[in-house]
Amino acid sequence: MAQMMYWEAIRRAHDEEMARDPLVIAMGEDIGVAGGTYKATQGLYDKYGPERVIDTPISENGYTGLGIGASFLGVRPIIEIMSVNFAWLATDQIINTAAKVRYMSGGQLGAPVVIRSPGGTAHQLGAQHSARMEKVFMGIAGLRVVTPSNPRQAYGLLKSAVRCDDPVFINEHELMYNMKGEVPDEEYFHPLEGSEIAREGSDITLFGYNISVHWCLQAAETLAKEHGIEAEVVDLYALNPLDREGIVASVSKTHKAVVVEEAEAPVGVGSEVMAILNEDCFFELDAPPARVSAKMVPIPYNRALEKAAIPNAKDVVAAVLKLFGR
Amino acid sequence: MNVADKKRLLREMLFARRFEERCYEAYVERKIGGFLHLYPGQEACVHGVMEAARPGHDYVITGYRDHVHAIKCGTDPKAVMAELFGKETGCSKGRGGSMHLFDVEHRFMGGYALVGGPFPLAAGMAKAIKMKGGDEIAICFLGDAANNQGTFHESMNMAAVWNLPVLYVCENNLYGIGTRIDRSTAVLDQYKRVCGYGIEAAQEDGQDVEKVYAAAKKAVDYVRSGKGPYFLELLTYRYRGHSMSDSNAYREKEEERAWSKRDPIIILRDRLIEAGELTLDDYKQMDNEILDEIENEIIKFAEESPEPKVEELEKYVLAENDPWVKGGVN
């Protein structure tokens, strides 16, 4: 199994799928000649040419709609939106068209597009380049939402998303493109539904997704070493649909839960997981579950303020200890 | 266009008029719900353009005023009416409604309810056509007010820069919902607005189906020959309000009277009568046959069709049994 970076894994998935099917195309701002802001399409322009690796104008709603229209006729576009903050502009086409067209056509027409976009807070990018937008997309019927926490998932989720007949939004992260990890040498298709246990444990379940999985894993190490608490970390790589069964199964074992998200608390992954815990395993809980979320502020520029707005592994440890009454 | 074609077009346009008028009645009777945007007055636009194109072969997309566009592409009017009645036999299985007719078999790629939404979708279909190497073109019908959306500018730019085989037809009926064009739009001639993108464009009388046909022939040939996108503006007028919830109080009666004298059906009918190709009795007989068909076949079918099953509410949200959802190693 080879070690590769998150961006390399995404690039490999593009390359394999484009080599296999001439109707797979990549589109986005600066993804062609420039090779992509995050290198996820590096070298593909030279290999597949301008008709299939398309440098788009800065018209997010327009080129997303164009990709969706092409998908009506069997093209399989992988659309990179440079930042989820820009994906706000494309919500019209993503939500009003891609997510709904199968339903409102009575099953006649689908929009098998993949939309990849990094969200999250990186290094002092300010309020308009630091959004976390998964909460918007995960509540939309007809749109699959996945969010890879490591290179293996980044590769395998994109592979499956390209082949899937539904529109899939892949929520990546600006800080994770250079993360290294193992990716299978053979072709690998990651499921678009479900969850993964990133660390086994018996005393509490920490739910994370994307970057917050890593905060959970760090926190779990500290909790084990310093406090004798064995935390299970569940990686919710699929946000729509959420893995209700997996969530319930883990908490039925540990009887305690903390949900960790980089986004603000209201109307998000945390609130959904909390609702599932209430609905499906209320009597399994030994303590009220807790959320670790971002502060309800536009992300500030100042480094110290930015850090204060976003949770980290220490916050996770603190939330767990509080839940244990320590 | 020969006489037989003209007579057929007259019949098709009259059928479209009567179909829409019957929709109005069905709406008042509460057989049709939701929003209903009717086409009377604009019939020459879609008929003239599609006469020059290849219905069922070229890919057509439009907004929410879509009944007649679907029918002209080849959709069974019974399936359109059944859709408006919300029935399982409707062309979108009762899930779409008036604003979301679909008939992919006839390459009618849908009616969409966000003003300006289809602009990029049409460009995308054209991109797909170009990649696959077919001789089809994409045709997008929208109103003048859609041109004030960002998607208009974004799509014109992309269609031009990538030389896509797409024909944009602007049915300029002078009103965006209830706001007259000169109160909302800086440049009244819509075809001039695409000059900034280097797109070929023309303006034509949208009430005379023969003129529409001639202008569309030029446009369709241009696009099909691979020269790139084309923008055709047709000057027209809708006789009813924007939708059924529109009292139409914002228009001057004088203006409505003037346009009623330019009725596309009457223009063609009188021209055929003058040429000795048709009598008023022929026309009346045609009308009666149409009314009979609408009442005794189309309405009857819609009335008698079954409703969708409530147990199937969640069908069509996602693709059924897609194997890739489960992942795995290939």
GROMACS .gro file of N, CA and C in nm, chain B residues 153-288:
model
  408
  479HIS      N    1  -2.550   3.612  -1.845
  479HIS     CA    2  -2.418   3.663  -1.883
  479HIS      C    3  -2.311   3.553  -1.873
  480GLU      N    4  -2.318   3.475  -1.766
  480GLU     CA    5  -2.220   3.367  -1.748
  480GLU      C    6  -2.230   3.267  -1.862
  481SER      N    7  -2.353   3.236  -1.902
  481SER     CA    8  -2.372   3.133  -2.004
  481SER      C    9  -2.337   3.184  -2.143
  482MET      N   10  -2.372   3.308  -2.174
  482MET     CA   11  -2.336   3.364  -2.305
  482MET      C   12  -2.184   3.363  -2.320
  483ASN      N   13  -2.118   3.401  -2.213
  483ASN     CA   14  -1.972   3.405  -2.217
  483ASN      C   15  -1.913   3.266  -2.241
  484MET      N   16  -1.962   3.168  -2.167
  484MET     CA   17  -1.907   3.032  -2.181
  484MET      C   18  -1.943   2.972  -2.318
  485ALA      N   19  -2.067   2.995  -2.361
  485ALA     CA   20  -2.110   2.941  -2.491
  485ALA      C   21  -2.021   2.997  -2.602
  486ALA      N   22  -1.986   3.125  -2.589
  486ALA     CA   23  -1.903   3.189  -2.691
  486ALA      C   24  -1.758   3.144  -2.682
  487VAL      N   25  -1.705   3.141  -2.561
  487VAL     CA   26  -1.561   3.111  -2.548
  487VAL      C   27  -1.533   2.965  -2.585
  488TRP      N   28  -1.633   2.877  -2.567
  488TRP     CA   29  -1.614   2.736  -2.602
  488TRP      C   30  -1.687   2.697  -2.732
  489ASN      N   31  -1.741   2.796  -2.800
  489ASN     CA   32  -1.802   2.775  -2.933
  489ASN      C   33  -1.904   2.660  -2.931
  490LEU      N   34  -2.003   2.672  -2.841
  490LEU     CA   35  -2.096   2.562  -2.820
  490LEU      C   36  -2.217   2.568  -2.913
  491PRO      N   37  -2.266   2.452  -2.955
  491PRO     CA   38  -2.382   2.448  -3.047
  491PRO      C   39  -2.515   2.469  -2.972
  492VAL      N   40  -2.539   2.591  -2.934
  492VAL     CA   41  -2.661   2.621  -2.859
  492VAL      C   42  -2.731   2.743  -2.919
  493LEU      N   43  -2.862   2.730  -2.933
  493LEU     CA   44  -2.945   2.840  -2.982
  493LEU      C   45  -3.028   2.892  -2.866
  494TYR      N   46  -3.007   3.017  -2.831
  494TYR     CA   47  -3.088   3.081  -2.729
  494TYR      C   48  -3.200   3.159  -2.795
  495VAL      N   49  -3.323   3.123  -2.761
  495VAL     CA   50  -3.439   3.194  -2.816
  495VAL      C   51  -3.499   3.277  -2.704
  496CYS      N   52  -3.501   3.407  -2.724
  496CYS     CA   53  -3.558   3.498  -2.625
  496CYS      C   54  -3.699   3.535  -2.669
  497GLU      N   55  -3.799   3.488  -2.599
  497GLU     CA   56  -3.937   3.526  -2.628
  497GLU      C   57  -3.966   3.653  -2.548
  498ASN      N   58  -3.946   3.764  -2.613
  498ASN     CA   59  -3.959   3.893  -2.544
  498ASN      C   60  -4.106   3.935  -2.543
  499ASN      N   61  -4.174   3.909  -2.431
  499ASN     CA   62  -4.316   3.946  -2.421
  499ASN      C   63  -4.337   4.076  -2.343
  500LEU      N   64  -4.228   4.147  -2.324
  500LEU     CA   65  -4.229   4.283  -2.270
  500LEU      C   66  -4.250   4.294  -2.119
  501TYR      N   67  -4.279   4.184  -2.052
  501TYR     CA   68  -4.302   4.191  -1.908
  501TYR      C   69  -4.227   4.082  -1.833
  502GLY      N   70  -4.161   4.120  -1.723
  502GLY     CA   71  -4.103   4.024  -1.631
  502GLY      C   72  -4.197   4.015  -1.513
  503ILE      N   73  -4.274   3.909  -1.506
  503ILE     CA   74  -4.389   3.898  -1.416
  503ILE      C   75  -4.477   4.020  -1.444
  504GLY      N   76  -4.480   4.118  -1.352
  504GLY     CA   77  -4.568   4.233  -1.375
  504GLY      C   78  -4.494   4.363  -1.402
  505THR      N   79  -4.366   4.354  -1.428
  505THR     CA   80  -4.289   4.477  -1.448
  505THR      C   81  -4.250   4.491  -1.596
  506ARG      N   82  -4.291   4.604  -1.654
  506ARG     CA   83  -4.265   4.627  -1.796
  506ARG      C   84  -4.115   4.641  -1.821
  507ILE      N   85  -4.073   4.595  -1.935
  507ILE     CA   86  -3.930   4.584  -1.966
  507ILE      C   87  -3.855   4.717  -1.950
  508ASP      N   88  -3.919   4.827  -1.989
  508ASP     CA   89  -3.845   4.954  -1.982
  508ASP      C   90  -3.828   5.002  -1.838
  509ARG      N   91  -3.901   4.942  -1.745
  509ARG     CA   92  -3.884   4.980  -1.605
  509ARG      C   93  -3.781   4.892  -1.534
  510SER      N   94  -3.740   4.783  -1.600
  510SER     CA   95  -3.647   4.691  -1.533
  510SER      C   96  -3.516   4.671  -1.609
  511THR      N   97  -3.512   4.714  -1.733
  511THR     CA   98  -3.403   4.671  -1.819
  511THR      C   99  -3.347   4.790  -1.897
  512ALA      N  100  -3.216   4.806  -1.891
  512ALA     CA  101  -3.155   4.927  -1.947
  512ALA      C  102  -3.159   4.929  -2.100
  513VAL      N  103  -3.143   4.813  -2.161
  513VAL     CA  104  -3.144   4.806  -2.307
  513VAL      C  105  -3.266   4.724  -2.350
  514LEU      N  106  -3.353   4.785  -2.431
  514LEU     CA  107  -3.479   4.718  -2.463
  514LEU      C  108  -3.461   4.609  -2.569
  515ASP      N  109  -3.378   4.634  -2.668
  515ASP     CA  110  -3.352   4.531  -2.770
  515ASP      C  111  -3.264   4.423  -2.708
  516GLN      N  112  -3.323   4.309  -2.681
  516GLN     CA  113  -3.249   4.206  -2.608
  516GLN      C  114  -3.135   4.146  -2.690
  517TYR      N  115  -3.153   4.140  -2.821
  517TYR     CA  116  -3.047   4.078  -2.903
  517TYR      C  117  -2.917   4.159  -2.898
  518LYS      N  118  -2.930   4.288  -2.865
  518LYS     CA  119  -2.809   4.371  -2.857
  518LYS      C  120  -2.725   4.337  -2.734
  519ARG      N  121  -2.790   4.273  -2.636
  519ARG     CA  122  -2.719   4.248  -2.510
  519ARG      C  123  -2.613   4.139  -2.523
  520VAL      N  124  -2.620   4.058  -2.628
  520VAL     CA  125  -2.518   3.953  -2.641
  520VAL      C  126  -2.400   3.998  -2.726
  521CYS      N  127  -2.409   4.120  -2.779
  521CYS     CA  128  -2.297   4.171  -2.861
  521CYS      C  129  -2.168   4.172  -2.780
  522GLY      N  130  -2.181   4.198  -2.651
  522GLY     CA  131  -2.064   4.202  -2.564
  522GLY      C  132  -1.994   4.068  -2.553
  523TYR      N  133  -2.060   3.963  -2.598
  523TYR     CA  134  -1.999   3.830  -2.593
  523TYR      C  135  -1.964   3.779  -2.733
  524GLY      N  136  -1.980   3.865  -2.831
  524GLY     CA  137  -1.943   3.826  -2.967
  524GLY      C  138  -2.033   3.717  -3.025
  525ILE      N  139  -2.158   3.713  -2.979
  525ILE     CA  140  -2.250   3.609  -3.027
  525ILE      C  141  -2.336   3.663  -3.140
  526GLU      N  142  -2.354   3.583  -3.244
  526GLU     CA  143  -2.444   3.618  -3.354
  526GLU      C  144  -2.585   3.634  -3.298
  527ALA      N  145  -2.655   3.737  -3.344
  527ALA     CA  146  -2.788   3.760  -3.288
  527ALA      C  147  -2.878   3.826  -3.389
  528ALA      N  148  -3.008   3.806  -3.372
  528ALA     CA  149  -3.105   3.870  -3.459
  528ALA      C  150  -3.234   3.894  -3.381
  529GLN      N  151  -3.315   3.986  -3.436
  529GLN     CA  152  -3.445   4.015  -3.376
  529GLN      C  153  -3.552   3.994  -3.484
  530GLU      N  154  -3.664   3.936  -3.445
  530GLU     CA  155  -3.768   3.911  -3.544
  530GLU      C  156  -3.906   3.928  -3.480
  531ASP      N  157  -4.002   3.954  -3.563
  531ASP     CA  158  -4.142   3.959  -3.523
  531ASP      C  159  -4.183   3.821  -3.475
  532GLY      N  160  -4.225   3.812  -3.351
  532GLY     CA  161  -4.260   3.681  -3.297
  532GLY      C  162  -4.406   3.643  -3.315
  533GLN      N  163  -4.482   3.725  -3.387
  533GLN     CA  164  -4.625   3.696  -3.405
  533GLN      C  165  -4.654   3.634  -3.543
  534ASP      N  166  -4.556   3.642  -3.629
  534ASP     CA  167  -4.575   3.587  -3.763
  534ASP      C  168  -4.491   3.461  -3.776
  535VAL      N  169  -4.557   3.347  -3.774
  535VAL     CA  170  -4.483   3.221  -3.766
  535VAL      C  171  -4.392   3.198  -3.888
  536GLU      N  172  -4.430   3.254  -4.001
  536GLU     CA  173  -4.343   3.236  -4.119
  536GLU      C  174  -4.214   3.317  -4.106
  537LYS      N  175  -4.227   3.434  -4.046
  537LYS     CA  176  -4.106   3.515  -4.022
  537LYS      C  177  -4.019   3.448  -3.916
  538VAL      N  178  -4.084   3.395  -3.814
  538VAL     CA  179  -4.009   3.325  -3.709
  538VAL      C  180  -3.934   3.206  -3.770
  539TYR      N  181  -4.006   3.134  -3.853
  539TYR     CA  182  -3.944   3.017  -3.917
  539TYR      C  183  -3.820   3.057  -3.999
  540ALA      N  184  -3.835   3.162  -4.077
  540ALA     CA  185  -3.723   3.205  -4.163
  540ALA      C  186  -3.603   3.247  -4.079
  541ALA      N  187  -3.631   3.323  -3.973
  541ALA     CA  188  -3.521   3.369  -3.887
  541ALA      C  189  -3.458   3.251  -3.814
  542ALA      N  190  -3.544   3.157  -3.770
  542ALA     CA  191  -3.494   3.041  -3.696
  542ALA      C  192  -3.414   2.947  -3.786
  543LYS      N  193  -3.457   2.938  -3.911
  543LYS     CA  194  -3.385   2.852  -4.007
  543LYS      C  195  -3.240   2.897  -4.016
  544LYS      N  196  -3.224   3.028  -4.029
  544LYS     CA  197  -3.090   3.085  -4.038
  544LYS      C  198  -3.010   3.055  -3.910
  545ALA      N  199  -3.078   3.073  -3.798
  545ALA     CA  200  -3.012   3.053  -3.669
  545ALA      C  201  -2.974   2.906  -3.648
  546VAL      N  202  -3.068   2.818  -3.677
  546VAL     CA  203  -3.045   2.674  -3.657
  546VAL      C  204  -2.933   2.626  -3.749
  547ASP      N  205  -2.937   2.669  -3.874
  547ASP     CA  206  -2.832   2.628  -3.968
  547ASP      C  207  -2.695   2.675  -3.920
  548TYR      N  208  -2.692   2.796  -3.870
  548TYR     CA  209  -2.567   2.853  -3.820
  548TYR      C  210  -2.511   2.767  -3.707
  549VAL      N  211  -2.597   2.736  -3.611
  549VAL     CA  212  -2.552   2.659  -3.493
  549VAL      C  213  -2.514   2.517  -3.535
  550ARG      N  214  -2.597   2.456  -3.618
  550ARG     CA  215  -2.573   2.316  -3.655
  550ARG      C  216  -2.444   2.301  -3.738
  551SER      N  217  -2.410   2.406  -3.810
  551SER     CA  218  -2.288   2.397  -3.893
  551SER      C  219  -2.162   2.413  -3.810
  552GLY      N  220  -2.177   2.432  -3.679
  552GLY     CA  221  -2.058   2.437  -3.593
  552GLY      C  222  -1.999   2.575  -3.575
  553LYS      N  223  -2.074   2.678  -3.618
  553LYS     CA  224  -2.018   2.814  -3.608
  553LYS      C  225  -2.027   2.872  -3.467
  554GLY      N  226  -2.102   2.803  -3.379
  554GLY     CA  227  -2.110   2.852  -3.240
  554GLY      C  228  -2.251   2.892  -3.202
  555PRO      N  229  -2.264   2.957  -3.088
  555PRO     CA  230  -2.398   2.990  -3.037
  555PRO      C  231  -2.466   3.102  -3.117
  556TYR      N  232  -2.597   3.111  -3.098
  556TYR     CA  233  -2.676   3.212  -3.168
  556TYR      C  234  -2.786   3.257  -3.073
  557PHE      N  235  -2.821   3.384  -3.080
  557PHE     CA  236  -2.925   3.439  -2.993
  557PHE      C  237  -3.033   3.500  -3.081
  558LEU      N  238  -3.154   3.446  -3.070
  558LEU     CA  239  -3.264   3.495  -3.153
  558LEU      C  240  -3.372   3.555  -3.064
  559GLU      N  241  -3.395   3.684  -3.082
  559GLU     CA  242  -3.499   3.752  -3.004
  559GLU      C  243  -3.628   3.758  -3.085
  560LEU      N  244  -3.738   3.718  -3.025
  560LEU     CA  245  -3.869   3.723  -3.090
  560LEU      C  246  -3.960   3.817  -3.012
  561LEU      N  247  -4.016   3.916  -3.083
  561LEU     CA  248  -4.101   4.013  -3.016
  561LEU      C  249  -4.243   3.959  -3.010
  562THR      N  250  -4.293   3.942  -2.890
  562THR     CA  251  -4.421   3.875  -2.874
  562THR      C  252  -4.498   3.934  -2.755
  563TYR      N  253  -4.608   3.872  -2.722
  563TYR     CA  254  -4.695   3.925  -2.616
  563TYR      C  255  -4.778   3.812  -2.560
  564ARG      N  256  -4.790   3.807  -2.429
  564ARG     CA  257  -4.879   3.704  -2.372
  564ARG      C  258  -5.013   3.769  -2.341
  565TYR      N  259  -5.118   3.695  -2.375
  565TYR     CA  260  -5.252   3.753  -2.360
  565TYR      C  261  -5.301   3.749  -2.217
  566ARG      N  262  -5.252   3.653  -2.143
  566ARG     CA  263  -5.296   3.645  -2.004
  566ARG      C  264  -5.188   3.702  -1.913
  567GLY      N  265  -5.215   3.696  -1.783
  567GLY     CA  266  -5.116   3.743  -1.686
  567GLY      C  267  -4.997   3.650  -1.684
  568HIS      N  268  -4.898   3.687  -1.605
  568HIS     CA  269  -4.778   3.605  -1.592
  568HIS      C  270  -4.816   3.463  -1.550
  569SER      N  271  -4.900   3.452  -1.448
  569SER     CA  272  -4.952   3.322  -1.406
  569SER      C  273  -5.097   3.344  -1.367
  570MET      N  274  -5.160   3.238  -1.319
  570MET     CA  275  -5.301   3.249  -1.286
  570MET      C  276  -5.325   3.340  -1.165
  571SER      N  277  -5.220   3.363  -1.086
  571SER     CA  278  -5.236   3.447  -0.968
  571SER      C  279  -5.212   3.594  -1.000
  572ASP      N  280  -5.212   3.628  -1.127
  572ASP     CA  281  -5.175   3.761  -1.173
  572ASP      C  282  -5.301   3.829  -1.228
  573SER      N  283  -5.336   3.943  -1.169
  573SER     CA  284  -5.459   4.011  -1.212
  573SER      C  285  -5.440   4.086  -1.343
  574ASN      N  286  -5.315   4.098  -1.384
  574ASN     CA  287  -5.287   4.162  -1.512
  574ASN      C  288  -5.323   4.310  -1.512
  575ALA      N  289  -5.327   4.372  -1.394
  575ALA     CA  290  -5.372   4.511  -1.384
  575ALA      C  291  -5.265   4.612  -1.428
  576TYR      N  292  -5.145   4.562  -1.449
  576TYR     CA  293  -5.034   4.653  -1.477
  576TYR      C  294  -5.021   4.689  -1.624
  577ARG      N  295  -5.108   4.633  -1.709
  577ARG     CA  296  -5.094   4.662  -1.851
  577ARG      C  297  -5.207   4.754  -1.898
  578GLU      N  298  -5.174   4.843  -1.989
  578GLU     CA  299  -5.273   4.933  -2.047
  578GLU      C  300  -5.364   4.854  -2.140
  579LYS      N  301  -5.493   4.881  -2.130
  579LYS     CA  302  -5.588   4.811  -2.218
  579LYS      C  303  -5.559   4.840  -2.366
  580GLU      N  304  -5.512   4.962  -2.390
  580GLU     CA  305  -5.480   5.000  -2.528
  580GLU      C  306  -5.368   4.911  -2.586
  581GLU      N  307  -5.270   4.887  -2.502
  581GLU     CA  308  -5.158   4.801  -2.542
  581GLU      C  309  -5.209   4.658  -2.570
  582GLU      N  310  -5.295   4.609  -2.483
  582GLU     CA  311  -5.348   4.473  -2.502
  582GLU      C  312  -5.429   4.464  -2.632
  583ARG      N  313  -5.508   4.569  -2.658
  583ARG     CA  314  -5.589   4.570  -2.781
  583ARG      C  315  -5.500   4.568  -2.905
  584ALA      N  316  -5.396   4.649  -2.900
  584ALA     CA  317  -5.307   4.657  -3.016
  584ALA      C  318  -5.243   4.521  -3.045
  585TRP      N  319  -5.200   4.452  -2.941
  585TRP     CA  320  -5.136   4.321  -2.961
  585TRP      C  321  -5.238   4.214  -3.002
  586SER      N  322  -5.363   4.230  -2.956
  586SER     CA  323  -5.462   4.129  -2.993
  586SER      C  324  -5.489   4.133  -3.143
  587LYS      N  325  -5.459   4.245  -3.204
  587LYS     CA  326  -5.474   4.254  -3.349
  587LYS      C  327  -5.358   4.186  -3.421
  588ARG      N  328  -5.258   4.147  -3.344
  588ARG     CA  329  -5.143   4.078  -3.405
  588ARG      C  330  -5.138   3.933  -3.355
  589ASP      N  331  -5.253   3.873  -3.353
  589ASP     CA  332  -5.263   3.735  -3.303
  589ASP      C  333  -5.197   3.640  -3.403
  590PRO      N  334  -5.101   3.559  -3.358
  590PRO     CA  335  -5.027   3.473  -3.451
  590PRO      C  336  -5.115   3.374  -3.527
  591ILE      N  337  -5.222   3.331  -3.462
  591ILE     CA  338  -5.310   3.233  -3.527
  591ILE      C  339  -5.393   3.302  -3.635
  592ILE      N  340  -5.446   3.418  -3.600
  592ILE     CA  341  -5.529   3.493  -3.695
  592ILE      C  342  -5.446   3.540  -3.815
  593ILE      N  343  -5.323   3.580  -3.788
  593ILE     CA  344  -5.236   3.626  -3.899
  593ILE      C  345  -5.218   3.514  -4.002
  594LEU      N  346  -5.187   3.394  -3.952
  594LEU     CA  347  -5.165   3.283  -4.044
  594LEU      C  348  -5.296   3.238  -4.110
  595ARG      N  349  -5.401   3.234  -4.028
  595ARG     CA  350  -5.532   3.193  -4.083
  595ARG      C  351  -5.575   3.285  -4.198
  596ASP      N  352  -5.570   3.415  -4.173
  596ASP     CA  353  -5.616   3.509  -4.275
  596ASP      C  354  -5.529   3.506  -4.400
  597ARG      N  355  -5.403   3.480  -4.378
  597ARG     CA  356  -5.313   3.472  -4.493
  597ARG      C  357  -5.351   3.350  -4.580
  598LEU      N  358  -5.383   3.240  -4.516
  598LEU     CA  359  -5.424   3.121  -4.591
  598LEU      C  360  -5.559   3.141  -4.659
  599ILE      N  361  -5.649   3.211  -4.591
  599ILE     CA  362  -5.780   3.239  -4.650
  599ILE      C  363  -5.764   3.330  -4.773
  600GLU      N  364  -5.682   3.433  -4.755
  600GLU     CA  365  -5.658   3.528  -4.863
  600GLU      C  366  -5.598   3.460  -4.986
  601ALA      N  367  -5.513   3.361  -4.959
  601ALA     CA  368  -5.448   3.288  -5.069
  601ALA      C  369  -5.540   3.182  -5.130
  602GLY      N  370  -5.660   3.171  -5.071
  602GLY     CA  371  -5.755   3.073  -5.124
  602GLY      C  372  -5.724   2.930  -5.084
  603GLU      N  373  -5.642   2.913  -4.983
  603GLU     CA  374  -5.602   2.779  -4.939
  603GLU      C  375  -5.689   2.726  -4.826
  604LEU      N  376  -5.770   2.815  -4.770
  604LEU     CA  377  -5.849   2.778  -4.652
  604LEU      C  378  -5.976   2.862  -4.653
  605THR      N  379  -6.086   2.803  -4.603
  605THR     CA  380  -6.207   2.883  -4.584
  605THR      C  381  -6.232   2.898  -4.434
  606LEU      N  382  -6.315   2.992  -4.400
  606LEU     CA  383  -6.348   3.012  -4.259
  606LEU      C  384  -6.415   2.888  -4.203
  607ASP      N  385  -6.492   2.821  -4.289
  607ASP     CA  386  -6.558   2.697  -4.246
  607ASP      C  387  -6.455   2.587  -4.215
  608ASP      N  388  -6.353   2.579  -4.301
  608ASP     CA  389  -6.244   2.482  -4.274
  608ASP      C  390  -6.186   2.508  -4.134
  609TYR      N  391  -6.162   2.636  -4.110
  609TYR     CA  392  -6.100   2.677  -3.983
  609TYR      C  393  -6.190   2.639  -3.866
  610LYS      N  394  -6.322   2.668  -3.882
  610LYS     CA  395  -6.415   2.637  -3.774
  610LYS      C  396  -6.423   2.486  -3.750
  611GLN      N  397  -6.417   2.412  -3.858
  611GLN     CA  398  -6.420   2.266  -3.844
  611GLN      C  399  -6.295   2.215  -3.771
  612MET      N  400  -6.182   2.274  -3.809
  612MET     CA  401  -6.055   2.243  -3.742
  612MET      C  402  -6.066   2.270  -3.593
  613ASP      N  403  -6.122   2.384  -3.563
  613ASP     CA  404  -6.137   2.426  -3.423
  613ASP      C  405  -6.226   2.327  -3.347
  614ASN      N  406  -6.336   2.289  -3.410
  614ASN     CA  407  -6.428   2.196  -3.344
  614ASN      C  408  -6.364   2.060  -3.320
   0.00000   0.00000   0.00000
